[in-house]
CSV table of C-alpha atoms and ligand atoms in Angstrom, one decimal:
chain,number,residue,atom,x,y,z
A,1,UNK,CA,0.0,0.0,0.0
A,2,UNK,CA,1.3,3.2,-1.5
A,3,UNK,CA,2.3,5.5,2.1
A,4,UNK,CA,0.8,8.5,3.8
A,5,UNK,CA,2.1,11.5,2.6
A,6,UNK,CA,2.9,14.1,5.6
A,7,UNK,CA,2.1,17.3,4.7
A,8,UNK,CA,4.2,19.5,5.8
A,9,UNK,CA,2.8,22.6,4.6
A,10,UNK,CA,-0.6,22.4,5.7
A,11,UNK,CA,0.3,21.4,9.4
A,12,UNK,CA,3.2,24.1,8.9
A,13,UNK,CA,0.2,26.6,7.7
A,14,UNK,CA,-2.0,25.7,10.9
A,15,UNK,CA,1.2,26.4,13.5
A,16,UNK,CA,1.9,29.4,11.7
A,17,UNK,CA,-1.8,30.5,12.0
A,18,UNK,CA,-1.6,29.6,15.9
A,19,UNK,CA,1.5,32.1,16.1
A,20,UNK,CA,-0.6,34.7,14.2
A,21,UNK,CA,-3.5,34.1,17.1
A,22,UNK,CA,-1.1,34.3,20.0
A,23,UNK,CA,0.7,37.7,18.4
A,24,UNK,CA,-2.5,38.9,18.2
A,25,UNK,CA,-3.8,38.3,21.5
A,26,UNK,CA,-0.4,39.4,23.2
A,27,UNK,CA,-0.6,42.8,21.5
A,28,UNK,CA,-4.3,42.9,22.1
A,29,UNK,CA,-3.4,42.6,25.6
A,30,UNK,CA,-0.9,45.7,26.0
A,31,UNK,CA,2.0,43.5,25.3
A,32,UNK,CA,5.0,44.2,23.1
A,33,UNK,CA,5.0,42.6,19.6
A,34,UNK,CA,7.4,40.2,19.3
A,35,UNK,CA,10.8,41.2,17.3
A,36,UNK,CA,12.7,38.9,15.0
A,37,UNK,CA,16.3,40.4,14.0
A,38,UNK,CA,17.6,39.1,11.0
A,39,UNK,CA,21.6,39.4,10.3
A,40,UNK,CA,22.5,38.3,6.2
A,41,UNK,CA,25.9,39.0,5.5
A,42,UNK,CA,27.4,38.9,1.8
A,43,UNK,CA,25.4,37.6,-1.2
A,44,UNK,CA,24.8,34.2,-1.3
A,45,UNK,CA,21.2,33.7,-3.4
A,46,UNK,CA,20.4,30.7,-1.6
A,47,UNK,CA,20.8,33.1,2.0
A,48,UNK,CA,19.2,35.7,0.6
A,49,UNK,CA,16.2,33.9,-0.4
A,50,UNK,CA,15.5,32.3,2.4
A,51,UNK,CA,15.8,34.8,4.6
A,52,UNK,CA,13.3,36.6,2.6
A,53,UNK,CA,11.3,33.8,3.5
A,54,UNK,CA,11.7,34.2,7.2
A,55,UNK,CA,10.6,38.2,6.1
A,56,UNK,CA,7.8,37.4,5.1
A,57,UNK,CA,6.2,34.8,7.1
A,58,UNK,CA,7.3,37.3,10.4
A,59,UNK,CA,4.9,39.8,8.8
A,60,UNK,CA,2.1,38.1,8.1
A,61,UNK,CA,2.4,36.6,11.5
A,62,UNK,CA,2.1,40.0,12.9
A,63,UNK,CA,5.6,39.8,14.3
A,64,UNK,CA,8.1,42.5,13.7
A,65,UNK,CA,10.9,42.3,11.3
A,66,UNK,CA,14.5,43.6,11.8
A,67,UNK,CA,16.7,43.3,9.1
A,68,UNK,CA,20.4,44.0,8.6
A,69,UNK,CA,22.3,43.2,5.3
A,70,UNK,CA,26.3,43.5,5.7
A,71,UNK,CA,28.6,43.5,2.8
A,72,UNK,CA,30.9,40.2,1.6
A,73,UNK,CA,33.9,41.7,3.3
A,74,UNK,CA,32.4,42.8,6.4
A,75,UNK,CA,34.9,41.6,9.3
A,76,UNK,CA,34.3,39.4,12.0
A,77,UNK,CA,34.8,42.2,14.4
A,78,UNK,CA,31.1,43.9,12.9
A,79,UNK,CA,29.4,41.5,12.8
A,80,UNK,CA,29.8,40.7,16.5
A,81,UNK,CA,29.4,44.4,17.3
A,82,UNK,CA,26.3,44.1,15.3
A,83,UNK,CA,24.7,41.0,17.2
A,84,UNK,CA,25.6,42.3,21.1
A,85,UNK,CA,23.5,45.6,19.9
A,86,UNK,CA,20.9,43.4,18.9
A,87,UNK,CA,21.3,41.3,22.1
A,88,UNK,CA,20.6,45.0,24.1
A,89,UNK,CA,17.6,46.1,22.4
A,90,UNK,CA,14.5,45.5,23.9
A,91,UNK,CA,12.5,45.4,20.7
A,92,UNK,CA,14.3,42.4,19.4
A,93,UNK,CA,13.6,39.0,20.8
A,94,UNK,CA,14.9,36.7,18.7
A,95,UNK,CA,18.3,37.1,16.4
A,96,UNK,CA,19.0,35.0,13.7
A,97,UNK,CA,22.1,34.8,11.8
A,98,UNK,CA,22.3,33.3,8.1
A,99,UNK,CA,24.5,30.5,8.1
A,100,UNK,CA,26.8,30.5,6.6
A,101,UNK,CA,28.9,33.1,6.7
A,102,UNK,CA,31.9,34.0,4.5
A,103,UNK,CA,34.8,31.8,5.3
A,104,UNK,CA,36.7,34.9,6.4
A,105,UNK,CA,34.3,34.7,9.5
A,106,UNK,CA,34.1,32.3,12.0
A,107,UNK,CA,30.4,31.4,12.2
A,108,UNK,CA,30.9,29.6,16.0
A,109,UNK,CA,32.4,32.9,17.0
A,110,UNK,CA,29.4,34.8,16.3
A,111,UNK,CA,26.8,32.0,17.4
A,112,UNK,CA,28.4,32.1,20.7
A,113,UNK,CA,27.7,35.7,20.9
A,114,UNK,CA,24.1,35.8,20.5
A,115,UNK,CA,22.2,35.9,24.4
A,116,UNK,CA,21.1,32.8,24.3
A,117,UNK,CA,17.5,34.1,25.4
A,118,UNK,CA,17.4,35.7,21.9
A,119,UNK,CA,18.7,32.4,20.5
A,120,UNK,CA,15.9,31.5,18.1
A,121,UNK,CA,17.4,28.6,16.0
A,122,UNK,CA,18.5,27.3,18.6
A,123,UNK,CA,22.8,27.0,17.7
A,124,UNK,CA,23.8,28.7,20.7
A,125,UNK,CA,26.4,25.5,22.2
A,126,UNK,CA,24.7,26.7,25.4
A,127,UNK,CA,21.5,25.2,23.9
A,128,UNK,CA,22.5,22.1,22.3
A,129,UNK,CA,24.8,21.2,25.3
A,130,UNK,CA,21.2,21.5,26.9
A,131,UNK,CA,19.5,19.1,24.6
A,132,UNK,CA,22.1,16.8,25.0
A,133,UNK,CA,21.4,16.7,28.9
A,134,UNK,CA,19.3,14.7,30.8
A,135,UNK,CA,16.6,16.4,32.8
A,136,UNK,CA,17.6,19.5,31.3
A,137,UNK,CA,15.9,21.3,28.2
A,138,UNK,CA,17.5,24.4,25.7
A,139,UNK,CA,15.8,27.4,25.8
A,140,UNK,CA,15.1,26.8,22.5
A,141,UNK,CA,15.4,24.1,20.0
A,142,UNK,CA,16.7,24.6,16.7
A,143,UNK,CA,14.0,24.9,14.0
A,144,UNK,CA,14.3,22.0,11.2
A,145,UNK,CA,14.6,19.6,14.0
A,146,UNK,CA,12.0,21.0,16.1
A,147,UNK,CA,10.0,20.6,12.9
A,148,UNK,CA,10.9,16.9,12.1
A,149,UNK,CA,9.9,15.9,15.7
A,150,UNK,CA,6.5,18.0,15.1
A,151,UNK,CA,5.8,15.8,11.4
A,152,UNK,CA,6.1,12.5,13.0
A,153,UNK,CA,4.4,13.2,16.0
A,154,UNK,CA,1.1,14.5,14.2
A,155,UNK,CA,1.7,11.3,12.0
A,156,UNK,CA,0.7,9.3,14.3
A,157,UNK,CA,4.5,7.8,14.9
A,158,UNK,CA,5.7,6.1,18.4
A,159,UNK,CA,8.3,7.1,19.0
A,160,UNK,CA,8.7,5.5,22.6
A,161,UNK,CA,10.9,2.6,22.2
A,162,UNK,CA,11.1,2.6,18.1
A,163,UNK,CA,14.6,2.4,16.2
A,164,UNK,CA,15.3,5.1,14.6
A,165,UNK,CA,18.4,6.0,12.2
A,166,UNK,CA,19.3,9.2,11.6
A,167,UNK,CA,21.3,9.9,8.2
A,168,UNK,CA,23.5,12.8,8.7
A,169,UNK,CA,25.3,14.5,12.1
A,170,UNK,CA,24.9,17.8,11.3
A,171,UNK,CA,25.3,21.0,14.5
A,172,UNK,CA,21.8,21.6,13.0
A,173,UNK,CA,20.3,18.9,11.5
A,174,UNK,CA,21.6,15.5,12.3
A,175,UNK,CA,23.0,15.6,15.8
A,176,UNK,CA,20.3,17.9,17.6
A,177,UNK,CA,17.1,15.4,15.7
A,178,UNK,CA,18.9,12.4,17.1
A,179,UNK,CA,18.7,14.3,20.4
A,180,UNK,CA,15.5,15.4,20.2
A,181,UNK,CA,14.8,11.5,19.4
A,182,UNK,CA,16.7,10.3,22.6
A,183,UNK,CA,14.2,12.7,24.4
A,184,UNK,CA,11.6,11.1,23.2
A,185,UNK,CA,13.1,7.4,24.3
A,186,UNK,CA,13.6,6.1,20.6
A,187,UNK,CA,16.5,4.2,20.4
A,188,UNK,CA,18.8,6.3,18.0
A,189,UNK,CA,21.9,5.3,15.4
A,190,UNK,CA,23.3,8.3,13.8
A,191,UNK,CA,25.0,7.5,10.5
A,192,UNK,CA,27.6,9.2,8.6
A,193,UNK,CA,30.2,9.5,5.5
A,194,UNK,CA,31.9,6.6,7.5
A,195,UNK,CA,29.3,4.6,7.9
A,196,UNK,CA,30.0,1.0,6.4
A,197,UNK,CA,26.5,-0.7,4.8
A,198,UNK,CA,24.3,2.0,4.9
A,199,UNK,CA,21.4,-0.1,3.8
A,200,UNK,CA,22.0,-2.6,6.2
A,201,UNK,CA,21.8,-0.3,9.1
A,202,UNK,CA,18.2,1.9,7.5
A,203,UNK,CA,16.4,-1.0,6.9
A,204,UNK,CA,15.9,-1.5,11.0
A,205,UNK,CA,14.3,1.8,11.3
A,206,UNK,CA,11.2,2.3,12.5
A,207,UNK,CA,12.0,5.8,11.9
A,208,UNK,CA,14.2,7.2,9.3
A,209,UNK,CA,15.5,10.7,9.1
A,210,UNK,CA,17.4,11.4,5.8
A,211,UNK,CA,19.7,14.9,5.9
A,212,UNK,CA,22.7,14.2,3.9
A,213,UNK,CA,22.3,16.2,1.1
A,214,UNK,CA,22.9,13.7,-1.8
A,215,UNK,CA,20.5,13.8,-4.3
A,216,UNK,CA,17.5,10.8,-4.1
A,217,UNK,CA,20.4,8.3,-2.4
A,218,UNK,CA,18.1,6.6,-0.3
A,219,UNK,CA,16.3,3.9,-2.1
A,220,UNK,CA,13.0,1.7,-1.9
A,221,UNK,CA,15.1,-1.7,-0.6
A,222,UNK,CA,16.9,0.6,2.4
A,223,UNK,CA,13.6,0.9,3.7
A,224,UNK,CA,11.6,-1.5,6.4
A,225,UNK,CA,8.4,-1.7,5.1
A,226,UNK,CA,5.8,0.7,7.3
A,227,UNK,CA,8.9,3.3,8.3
A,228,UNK,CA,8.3,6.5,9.1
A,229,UNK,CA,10.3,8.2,6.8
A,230,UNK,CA,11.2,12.2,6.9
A,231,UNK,CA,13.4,13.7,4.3
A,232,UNK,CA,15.0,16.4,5.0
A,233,UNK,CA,17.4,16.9,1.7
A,234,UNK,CA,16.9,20.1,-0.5
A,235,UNK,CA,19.2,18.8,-3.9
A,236,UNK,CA,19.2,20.5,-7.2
A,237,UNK,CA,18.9,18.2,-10.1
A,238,UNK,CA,19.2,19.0,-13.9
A,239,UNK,CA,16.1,18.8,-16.0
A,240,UNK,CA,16.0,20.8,-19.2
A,241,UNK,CA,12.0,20.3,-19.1
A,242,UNK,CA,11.8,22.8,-16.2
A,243,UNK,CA,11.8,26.7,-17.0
A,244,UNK,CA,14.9,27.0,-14.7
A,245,UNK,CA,16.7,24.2,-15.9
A,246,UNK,CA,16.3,22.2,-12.6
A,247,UNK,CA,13.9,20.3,-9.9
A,248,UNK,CA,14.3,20.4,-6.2
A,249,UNK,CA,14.4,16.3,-5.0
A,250,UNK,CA,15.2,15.2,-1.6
A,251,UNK,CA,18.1,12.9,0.0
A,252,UNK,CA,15.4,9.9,-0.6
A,253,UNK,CA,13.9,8.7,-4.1
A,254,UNK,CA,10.4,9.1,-3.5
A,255,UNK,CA,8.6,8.0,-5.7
A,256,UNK,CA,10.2,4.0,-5.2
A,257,UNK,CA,10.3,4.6,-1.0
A,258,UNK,CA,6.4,6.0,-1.1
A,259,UNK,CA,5.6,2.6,-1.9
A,260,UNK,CA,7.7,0.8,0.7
A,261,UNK,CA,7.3,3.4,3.7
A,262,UNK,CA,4.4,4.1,5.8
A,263,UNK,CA,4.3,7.9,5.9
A,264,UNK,CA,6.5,9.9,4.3
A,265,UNK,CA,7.1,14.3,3.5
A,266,UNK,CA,7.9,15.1,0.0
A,267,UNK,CA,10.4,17.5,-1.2
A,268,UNK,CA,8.9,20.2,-1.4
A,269,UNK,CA,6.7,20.7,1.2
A,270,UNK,CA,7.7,18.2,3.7
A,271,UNK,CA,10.1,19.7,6.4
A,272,UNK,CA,11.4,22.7,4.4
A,273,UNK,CA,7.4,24.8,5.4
A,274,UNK,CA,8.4,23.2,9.3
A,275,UNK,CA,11.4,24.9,9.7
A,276,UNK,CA,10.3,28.8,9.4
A,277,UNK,CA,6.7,27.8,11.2
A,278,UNK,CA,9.3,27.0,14.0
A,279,UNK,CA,11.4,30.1,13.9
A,280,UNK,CA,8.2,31.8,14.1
A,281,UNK,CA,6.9,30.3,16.9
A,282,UNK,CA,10.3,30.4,19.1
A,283,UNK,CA,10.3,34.1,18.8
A,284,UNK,CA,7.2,34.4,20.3
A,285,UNK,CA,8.1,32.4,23.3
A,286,UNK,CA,11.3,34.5,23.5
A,287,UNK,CA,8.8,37.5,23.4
A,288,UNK,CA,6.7,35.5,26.4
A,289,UNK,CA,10.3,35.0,28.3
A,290,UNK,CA,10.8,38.3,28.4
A,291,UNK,CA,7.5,39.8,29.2
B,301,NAP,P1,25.8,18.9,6.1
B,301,NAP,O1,26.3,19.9,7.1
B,301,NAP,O2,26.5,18.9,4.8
B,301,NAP,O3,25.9,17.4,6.7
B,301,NAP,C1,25.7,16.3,5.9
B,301,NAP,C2,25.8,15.1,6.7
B,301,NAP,O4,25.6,14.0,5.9
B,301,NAP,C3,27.2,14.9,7.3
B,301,NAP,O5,27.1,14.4,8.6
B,301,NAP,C4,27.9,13.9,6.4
B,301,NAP,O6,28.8,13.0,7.0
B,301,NAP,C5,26.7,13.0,6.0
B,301,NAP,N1,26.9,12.5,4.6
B,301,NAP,C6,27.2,13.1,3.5
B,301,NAP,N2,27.3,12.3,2.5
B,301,NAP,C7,27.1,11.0,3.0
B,301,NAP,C8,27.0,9.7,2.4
B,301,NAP,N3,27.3,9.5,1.1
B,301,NAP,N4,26.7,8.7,3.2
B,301,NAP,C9,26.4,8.9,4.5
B,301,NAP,N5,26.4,10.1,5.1
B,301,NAP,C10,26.8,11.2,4.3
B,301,NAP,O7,24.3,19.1,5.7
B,301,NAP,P2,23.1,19.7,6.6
B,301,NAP,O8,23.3,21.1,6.8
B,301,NAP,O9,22.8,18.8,7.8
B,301,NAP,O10,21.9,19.4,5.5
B,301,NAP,C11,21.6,18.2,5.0
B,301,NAP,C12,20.5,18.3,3.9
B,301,NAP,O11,19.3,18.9,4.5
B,301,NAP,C13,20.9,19.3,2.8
B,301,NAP,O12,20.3,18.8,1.6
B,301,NAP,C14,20.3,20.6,3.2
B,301,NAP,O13,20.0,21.4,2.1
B,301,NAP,C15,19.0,20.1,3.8
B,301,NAP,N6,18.4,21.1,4.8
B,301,NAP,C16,17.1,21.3,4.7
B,301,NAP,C17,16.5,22.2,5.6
B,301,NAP,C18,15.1,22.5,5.5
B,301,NAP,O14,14.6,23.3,6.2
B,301,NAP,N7,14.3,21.8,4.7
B,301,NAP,C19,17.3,22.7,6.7
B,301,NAP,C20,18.6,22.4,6.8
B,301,NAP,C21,19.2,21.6,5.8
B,301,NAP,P3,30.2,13.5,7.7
B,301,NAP,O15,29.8,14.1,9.0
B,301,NAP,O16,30.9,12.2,7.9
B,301,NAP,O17,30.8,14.4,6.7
């Protein structure tokens, strides 16, 4: 039986529409708006698009937008001057820096510089050593995982005691989902470039979390019939039929593992919708923290 598709983008929609409520209500209520600042520094197309993104879903959540564009060759020094004022204003709540930077700066430098009260994706070390610890929790959780735990909860997954494989140990994909996982009291293997026999080791999962970034690499015989699988892979392929010369796939080859897997997200609109409902609704409970 063909699998369930988990729609990212209409349970994305809904959170973002509970954000919009709760902004609302807050500023209904006397309180400030919440404040996201964002920080884009040189001109990467990719950055600058999805911070647009970010933009855009801020306003039509109702929350405000602070936006500061630096040049290519801005040093290291501004930027960090940049974030403390950012850390001292009262209107901002939440910072968020593009990753990545240019190589001239060094991005855990300036991560470890932002309060980690204003910390919305979560990449402060402060709040992954957090996740990491038992009994303890981060202020906040970074975004795309946040969002990956959100899909396979409101599909219905158990997570309690299920094997899950993680491809990928990423600071902000891999390694904080297979932490968030732990949490949740799966039982967790994180695989890698090393990794000998991939296959061998995805088939066991109950629960399979692709974020490798390798174009459609997971196939329909790595998969344990039933698996949750989420994909979190954004790869550009080639295909002259397309007015801009490409498609967007994921790290898995859908249309083969949607007829092995249980549930799965496509690519688009699987995890990619998740990640900036998530930013969205971190910076209102950074607004709530400080009011
Ligand atoms: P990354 O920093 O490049 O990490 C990739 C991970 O995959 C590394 O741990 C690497 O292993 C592992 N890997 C690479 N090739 C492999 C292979 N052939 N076999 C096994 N493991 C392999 O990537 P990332 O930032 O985590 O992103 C992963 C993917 O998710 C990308 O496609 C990215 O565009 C996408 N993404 C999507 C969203 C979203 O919101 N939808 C957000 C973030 C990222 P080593 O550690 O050994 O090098």
């Amino acid at each position: 039986m063909p699998a369930t598709i988990i729609d990212g983008k209409a349970i994305a929609a809904e959170l973002r529409q509970e954000v919009a409520d709760a902004v609302a209500e807050r500023v209904a209520d006397g309180k400030a708006r919440p404040g996201l600042a964002t920080v884009l520094v040189g001109d990467d197309p990719a950055s600058h698009s999805y911070v647009r993104g970010k933009r855009k879903a801020c306003e039509q959540a109702g929350i405000e937008s602070f936006h500061h564009e630096l040049p290519a060759d801005t040093s290291q020094a501004k930027v960090i001057e940049l974030v403390e004022g950012l850390n001292a204003d009262q209107r901002v709540h939440g910072i968020l820096v593009q990753l990545p930077l240019p190589d001239e700066i060094d991005e855990e430098a300036v991560l470890r510089v932002i309060d980690v009260e204003k910390d919305v994706d979560g990449f402060h070390p402060l709040n992954l050593g957090r996740l990491a610890q038992k009994g303890r929790e981060p202020y906040f959780t970074p975004c795309t995982p946040a969002g990956i735990l959100t899909l396979l909860k409101k599909a219905g997954a158990e997570l309690s005691g299920a094997r899950a494989v993680v491809l990928g140990r990423s600071n902000i994909v891999g390694m904080p989902v297979a932490l968030l996982l732990v949490k949740e009291n799966a039982t967790v293997t994180v695989c890698h470039s090393r990794t000998k026999d991939l296959p061998a080791v995805t088939r066991q999962a109950d629960v399979l979390v692709a974020a490798i970034g390798r174009a459609e690499m997971v196939r329909a015989d790595w998969l344990q019939p039933g698996a949750y699988v989420i994909d979190v892979g954004v790869n550009r392929v080639d295909d002259p039929a397309t007015e801009r010369g490409y498609r967007l796939v994921g790290d898995v080859a859908f249309d083969e593992a949607s007829q092995v897997a249980g549930a799965i997200t496509p690519v688009p609109g699987g995890v990619g919708p998740m990640t900036i409902a998530m930013l969205l609704r971190n910076t209102l409970t950074a607004a709530e923290r400080a009011s």
